[in-house]
């Protein structure tokens, strides 16, 4: 079966109308459209039809064998991109043993990234080097959805002159993801300058009063820069998904 998306469904209905396939064939193909049971997981076949992007696979809590079955189900049905996030070494090993090697970066495993890069200019900025793992997850997720993100790293407010050197890039962006721990102030700085959508990602980087990212989260949601979107702590994946929705 091919991917369950709008073009495929239209082609199937055109084939039915033209008599190239019969109704029984169409019913048989649609019967597995919503999801497939692969043992312990119900794999969503038509999420791309509903949301414009296929299901991603979250690694934690799943066995390596479950991850392999889920990824194989998606690939076998022509679905792409296929992205597994927060994958352990054992999970990656099991998946690649079953379906072959993928792009393994930032704790993620990616198959069938789009060949064509979208024209929108998306920035992924970090306040510090310690925020890079979250930014890396965001960047590979953006790649899965066709965006070649521009990386700007280590430009937090403790050295504001470093950020000011990249203001032109911020002003020219179509969307900006700001990844910051500590007090999360970089999101407000960017939100006060950029006309583009700003998605802020608080990270668990910081000292005791940082409360594992809670301080940055609260600061970002209380930002005086109106319209800044905030996702959960360390959620680089969610930030990329927000950008993909905004720029759809």
PDB file of N, CA, C and O in Angstrom, residues 9-47:
ATOM      1  N   UNK A   9      -5.228   9.329  -2.218  1.00  0.00           N
ATOM      2  CA  UNK A   9      -6.664   9.079  -2.154  1.00  0.00           C
ATOM      3  C   UNK A   9      -7.377   9.591  -3.400  1.00  0.00           C
ATOM      4  O   UNK A   9      -8.288   8.939  -3.915  1.00  0.00           O
ATOM      5  N   UNK A  10      -6.982  10.746  -3.878  1.00  0.00           N
ATOM      6  CA  UNK A  10      -7.596  11.274  -5.102  1.00  0.00           C
ATOM      7  C   UNK A  10      -7.323  10.354  -6.301  1.00  0.00           C
ATOM      8  O   UNK A  10      -8.205  10.100  -7.124  1.00  0.00           O
ATOM      9  N   UNK A  11      -6.077   9.849  -6.367  1.00  0.00           N
ATOM     10  CA  UNK A  11      -5.739   8.941  -7.465  1.00  0.00           C
ATOM     11  C   UNK A  11      -6.557   7.661  -7.379  1.00  0.00           C
ATOM     12  O   UNK A  11      -7.019   7.123  -8.402  1.00  0.00           O
ATOM     13  N   UNK A  12      -6.757   7.152  -6.162  1.00  0.00           N
ATOM     14  CA  UNK A  12      -7.540   5.934  -5.980  1.00  0.00           C
ATOM     15  C   UNK A  12      -8.983   6.148  -6.403  1.00  0.00           C
ATOM     16  O   UNK A  12      -9.579   5.304  -7.089  1.00  0.00           O
ATOM     17  N   UNK A  13      -9.555   7.284  -6.027  1.00  0.00           N
ATOM     18  CA  UNK A  13     -10.935   7.578  -6.417  1.00  0.00           C
ATOM     19  C   UNK A  13     -11.049   7.814  -7.925  1.00  0.00           C
ATOM     20  O   UNK A  13     -12.049   7.425  -8.545  1.00  0.00           O
ATOM     21  N   UNK A  14     -10.042   8.425  -8.517  1.00  0.00           N
ATOM     22  CA  UNK A  14     -10.037   8.600  -9.979  1.00  0.00           C
ATOM     23  C   UNK A  14      -9.997   7.247 -10.679  1.00  0.00           C
ATOM     24  O   UNK A  14     -10.681   7.037 -11.696  1.00  0.00           O
ATOM     25  N   UNK A  15      -9.182   6.324 -10.127  1.00  0.00           N
ATOM     26  CA  UNK A  15      -9.107   4.978 -10.711  1.00  0.00           C
ATOM     27  C   UNK A  15     -10.458   4.275 -10.619  1.00  0.00           C
ATOM     28  O   UNK A  15     -10.872   3.568 -11.541  1.00  0.00           O
ATOM     29  N   UNK A  16     -11.145   4.464  -9.502  1.00  0.00           N
ATOM     30  CA  UNK A  16     -12.470   3.852  -9.344  1.00  0.00           C
ATOM     31  C   UNK A  16     -13.455   4.441 -10.342  1.00  0.00           C
ATOM     32  O   UNK A  16     -14.206   3.702 -11.005  1.00  0.00           O
ATOM     33  N   UNK A  17     -13.447   5.763 -10.469  1.00  0.00           N
ATOM     34  CA  UNK A  17     -14.376   6.425 -11.390  1.00  0.00           C
ATOM     35  C   UNK A  17     -14.121   6.019 -12.837  1.00  0.00           C
ATOM     36  O   UNK A  17     -15.047   5.889 -13.637  1.00  0.00           O
ATOM     37  N   UNK A  18     -12.853   5.775 -13.162  1.00  0.00           N
ATOM     38  CA  UNK A  18     -12.502   5.416 -14.537  1.00  0.00           C
ATOM     39  C   UNK A  18     -12.618   3.923 -14.798  1.00  0.00           C
ATOM     40  O   UNK A  18     -12.395   3.474 -15.933  1.00  0.00           O
ATOM     41  N   UNK A  19     -12.925   3.149 -13.769  1.00  0.00           N
ATOM     42  CA  UNK A  19     -13.076   1.712 -13.951  1.00  0.00           C
ATOM     43  C   UNK A  19     -11.775   0.941 -13.945  1.00  0.00           C
ATOM     44  O   UNK A  19     -11.762  -0.253 -14.278  1.00  0.00           O
ATOM     45  N   UNK A  20     -10.679   1.587 -13.541  1.00  0.00           N
ATOM     46  CA  UNK A  20      -9.394   0.890 -13.515  1.00  0.00           C
ATOM     47  C   UNK A  20      -9.277  -0.031 -12.307  1.00  0.00           C
ATOM     48  O   UNK A  20      -8.478  -0.957 -12.303  1.00  0.00           O
ATOM     49  N   UNK A  21     -10.027   0.247 -11.243  1.00  0.00           N
ATOM     50  CA  UNK A  21     -10.126  -0.639 -10.090  1.00  0.00           C
ATOM     51  C   UNK A  21     -11.596  -0.787  -9.730  1.00  0.00           C
ATOM     52  O   UNK A  21     -12.427   0.055 -10.094  1.00  0.00           O
ATOM     53  N   UNK A  22     -11.931  -1.872  -9.025  1.00  0.00           N
ATOM     54  CA  UNK A  22     -13.329  -2.060  -8.636  1.00  0.00           C
ATOM     55  C   UNK A  22     -13.538  -1.629  -7.183  1.00  0.00           C
ATOM     56  O   UNK A  22     -12.585  -1.329  -6.456  1.00  0.00           O
ATOM     57  N   UNK A  23     -14.794  -1.592  -6.763  1.00  0.00           N
ATOM     58  CA  UNK A  23     -15.129  -1.112  -5.429  1.00  0.00           C
ATOM     59  C   UNK A  23     -14.518  -1.989  -4.344  1.00  0.00           C
ATOM     60  O   UNK A  23     -14.096  -1.490  -3.289  1.00  0.00           O
ATOM     61  N   UNK A  24     -14.448  -3.299  -4.573  1.00  0.00           N
ATOM     62  CA  UNK A  24     -13.871  -4.187  -3.568  1.00  0.00           C
ATOM     63  C   UNK A  24     -12.406  -3.864  -3.318  1.00  0.00           C
ATOM     64  O   UNK A  24     -11.927  -3.923  -2.176  1.00  0.00           O
ATOM     65  N   UNK A  25     -11.690  -3.521  -4.382  1.00  0.00           N
ATOM     66  CA  UNK A  25     -10.277  -3.156  -4.233  1.00  0.00           C
ATOM     67  C   UNK A  25     -10.139  -1.885  -3.415  1.00  0.00           C
ATOM     68  O   UNK A  25      -9.276  -1.780  -2.535  1.00  0.00           O
ATOM     69  N   UNK A  26     -10.990  -0.903  -3.693  1.00  0.00           N
ATOM     70  CA  UNK A  26     -10.945   0.360  -2.962  1.00  0.00           C
ATOM     71  C   UNK A  26     -11.256   0.130  -1.487  1.00  0.00           C
ATOM     72  O   UNK A  26     -10.558   0.650  -0.604  1.00  0.00           O
ATOM     73  N   UNK A  27     -12.275  -0.666  -1.203  1.00  0.00           N
ATOM     74  CA  UNK A  27     -12.643  -0.944   0.185  1.00  0.00           C
ATOM     75  C   UNK A  27     -11.511  -1.655   0.907  1.00  0.00           C
ATOM     76  O   UNK A  27     -11.193  -1.342   2.064  1.00  0.00           O
ATOM     77  N   UNK A  28     -10.875  -2.593   0.228  1.00  0.00           N
ATOM     78  CA  UNK A  28      -9.771  -3.324   0.853  1.00  0.00           C
ATOM     79  C   UNK A  28      -8.623  -2.385   1.205  1.00  0.00           C
ATOM     80  O   UNK A  28      -7.986  -2.532   2.258  1.00  0.00           O
ATOM     81  N   UNK A  29      -8.366  -1.424   0.344  1.00  0.00           N
ATOM     82  CA  UNK A  29      -7.263  -0.493   0.608  1.00  0.00           C
ATOM     83  C   UNK A  29      -7.626   0.514   1.693  1.00  0.00           C
ATOM     84  O   UNK A  29      -6.780   0.903   2.507  1.00  0.00           O
ATOM     85  N   UNK A  30      -8.896   0.926   1.744  1.00  0.00           N
ATOM     86  CA  UNK A  30      -9.307   1.900   2.747  1.00  0.00           C
ATOM     87  C   UNK A  30      -9.474   1.277   4.127  1.00  0.00           C
ATOM     88  O   UNK A  30      -9.446   1.985   5.131  1.00  0.00           O
ATOM     89  N   UNK A  31      -9.663  -0.039   4.159  1.00  0.00           N
ATOM     90  CA  UNK A  31      -9.908  -0.694   5.441  1.00  0.00           C
ATOM     91  C   UNK A  31      -8.759  -0.478   6.422  1.00  0.00           C
ATOM     92  O   UNK A  31      -8.955  -0.392   7.625  1.00  0.00           O
ATOM     93  N   UNK A  32      -7.536  -0.423   5.928  1.00  0.00           N
ATOM     94  CA  UNK A  32      -6.366  -0.223   6.794  1.00  0.00           C
ATOM     95  C   UNK A  32      -5.931   1.236   6.853  1.00  0.00           C
ATOM     96  O   UNK A  32      -4.853   1.538   7.354  1.00  0.00           O
ATOM     97  N   UNK A  33      -6.782   2.127   6.350  1.00  0.00           N
ATOM     98  CA  UNK A  33      -6.385   3.534   6.295  1.00  0.00           C
ATOM     99  C   UNK A  33      -6.156   4.151   7.669  1.00  0.00           C
ATOM    100  O   UNK A  33      -5.140   4.806   7.882  1.00  0.00           O
ATOM    101  N   UNK A  34      -7.053   3.992   8.658  1.00  0.00           N
ATOM    102  CA  UNK A  34      -6.843   4.743   9.895  1.00  0.00           C
ATOM    103  C   UNK A  34      -5.576   4.369  10.652  1.00  0.00           C
ATOM    104  O   UNK A  34      -4.803   5.239  11.042  1.00  0.00           O
ATOM    105  N   UNK A  35      -5.362   3.075  10.884  1.00  0.00           N
ATOM    106  CA  UNK A  35      -4.194   2.669  11.665  1.00  0.00           C
ATOM    107  C   UNK A  35      -3.968   1.173  11.494  1.00  0.00           C
ATOM    108  O   UNK A  35      -4.810   0.458  10.954  1.00  0.00           O
ATOM    109  N   UNK A  36      -2.798   0.731  11.939  1.00  0.00           N
ATOM    110  CA  UNK A  36      -2.473  -0.695  11.906  1.00  0.00           C
ATOM    111  C   UNK A  36      -1.961  -1.107  13.284  1.00  0.00           C
ATOM    112  O   UNK A  36      -1.188  -0.387  13.918  1.00  0.00           O
ATOM    113  N   UNK A  37      -2.389  -2.268  13.740  1.00  0.00           N
ATOM    114  CA  UNK A  37      -1.947  -2.813  15.013  1.00  0.00           C
ATOM    115  C   UNK A  37      -0.695  -3.655  14.772  1.00  0.00           C
ATOM    116  O   UNK A  37      -0.741  -4.665  14.067  1.00  0.00           O
ATOM    117  N   UNK A  38       0.434  -3.191  15.332  1.00  0.00           N
ATOM    118  CA  UNK A  38       1.693  -3.923  15.146  1.00  0.00           C
ATOM    119  C   UNK A  38       2.140  -4.592  16.443  1.00  0.00           C
ATOM    120  O   UNK A  38       3.312  -4.928  16.601  1.00  0.00           O
ATOM    121  N   UNK A  39       1.209  -4.777  17.347  1.00  0.00           N
ATOM    122  CA  UNK A  39       1.543  -5.439  18.605  1.00  0.00           C
ATOM    123  C   UNK A  39       2.054  -4.457  19.635  1.00  0.00           C
ATOM    124  O   UNK A  39       3.260  -4.199  19.691  1.00  0.00           O
ATOM    125  N   UNK A  40       1.142  -3.930  20.433  1.00  0.00           N
ATOM    126  CA  UNK A  40       1.533  -2.957  21.441  1.00  0.00           C
ATOM    127  C   UNK A  40       1.500  -1.525  20.966  1.00  0.00           C
ATOM    128  O   UNK A  40       1.683  -0.601  21.753  1.00  0.00           O
ATOM    129  N   UNK A  41       1.268  -1.295  19.680  1.00  0.00           N
ATOM    130  CA  UNK A  41       1.195   0.060  19.133  1.00  0.00           C
ATOM    131  C   UNK A  41       0.209   0.087  17.975  1.00  0.00           C
ATOM    132  O   UNK A  41       0.161  -0.854  17.170  1.00  0.00           O
ATOM    133  N   UNK A  42      -0.579   1.148  17.903  1.00  0.00           N
ATOM    134  CA  UNK A  42      -1.497   1.371  16.794  1.00  0.00           C
ATOM    135  C   UNK A  42      -0.893   2.470  15.930  1.00  0.00           C
ATOM    136  O   UNK A  42      -0.938   3.651  16.286  1.00  0.00           O
ATOM    137  N   UNK A  43      -0.327   2.086  14.809  1.00  0.00           N
ATOM    138  CA  UNK A  43       0.410   3.018  13.961  1.00  0.00           C
ATOM    139  C   UNK A  43      -0.572   3.817  13.108  1.00  0.00           C
ATOM    140  O   UNK A  43      -1.380   3.251  12.377  1.00  0.00           O
ATOM    141  N   UNK A  44      -0.486   5.137  13.214  1.00  0.00           N
ATOM    142  CA  UNK A  44      -1.414   6.051  12.553  1.00  0.00           C
ATOM    143  C   UNK A  44      -1.014   6.223  11.083  1.00  0.00           C
ATOM    144  O   UNK A  44      -0.015   6.862  10.774  1.00  0.00           O
ATOM    145  N   UNK A  45      -1.815   5.664  10.190  1.00  0.00           N
ATOM    146  CA  UNK A  45      -1.491   5.732   8.770  1.00  0.00           C
ATOM    147  C   UNK A  45      -1.880   7.047   8.112  1.00  0.00           C
ATOM    148  O   UNK A  45      -1.298   7.420   7.099  1.00  0.00           O
ATOM    149  N   UNK A  46      -2.919   7.710   8.612  1.00  0.00           N
ATOM    150  CA  UNK A  46      -3.367   8.883   7.863  1.00  0.00           C
ATOM    151  C   UNK A  46      -3.217  10.201   8.631  1.00  0.00           C
ATOM    152  O   UNK A  46      -3.948  11.143   8.417  1.00  0.00           O
ATOM    153  N   UNK A  47      -2.213  10.257   9.510  1.00  0.00           N
ATOM    154  CA  UNK A  47      -1.960  11.524  10.198  1.00  0.00           C
ATOM    155  C   UNK A  47      -1.544  12.621   9.220  1.00  0.00           C
ATOM    156  O   UNK A  47      -1.907  13.786   9.396  1.00  0.00           O
TER     157      UNK A  47
END
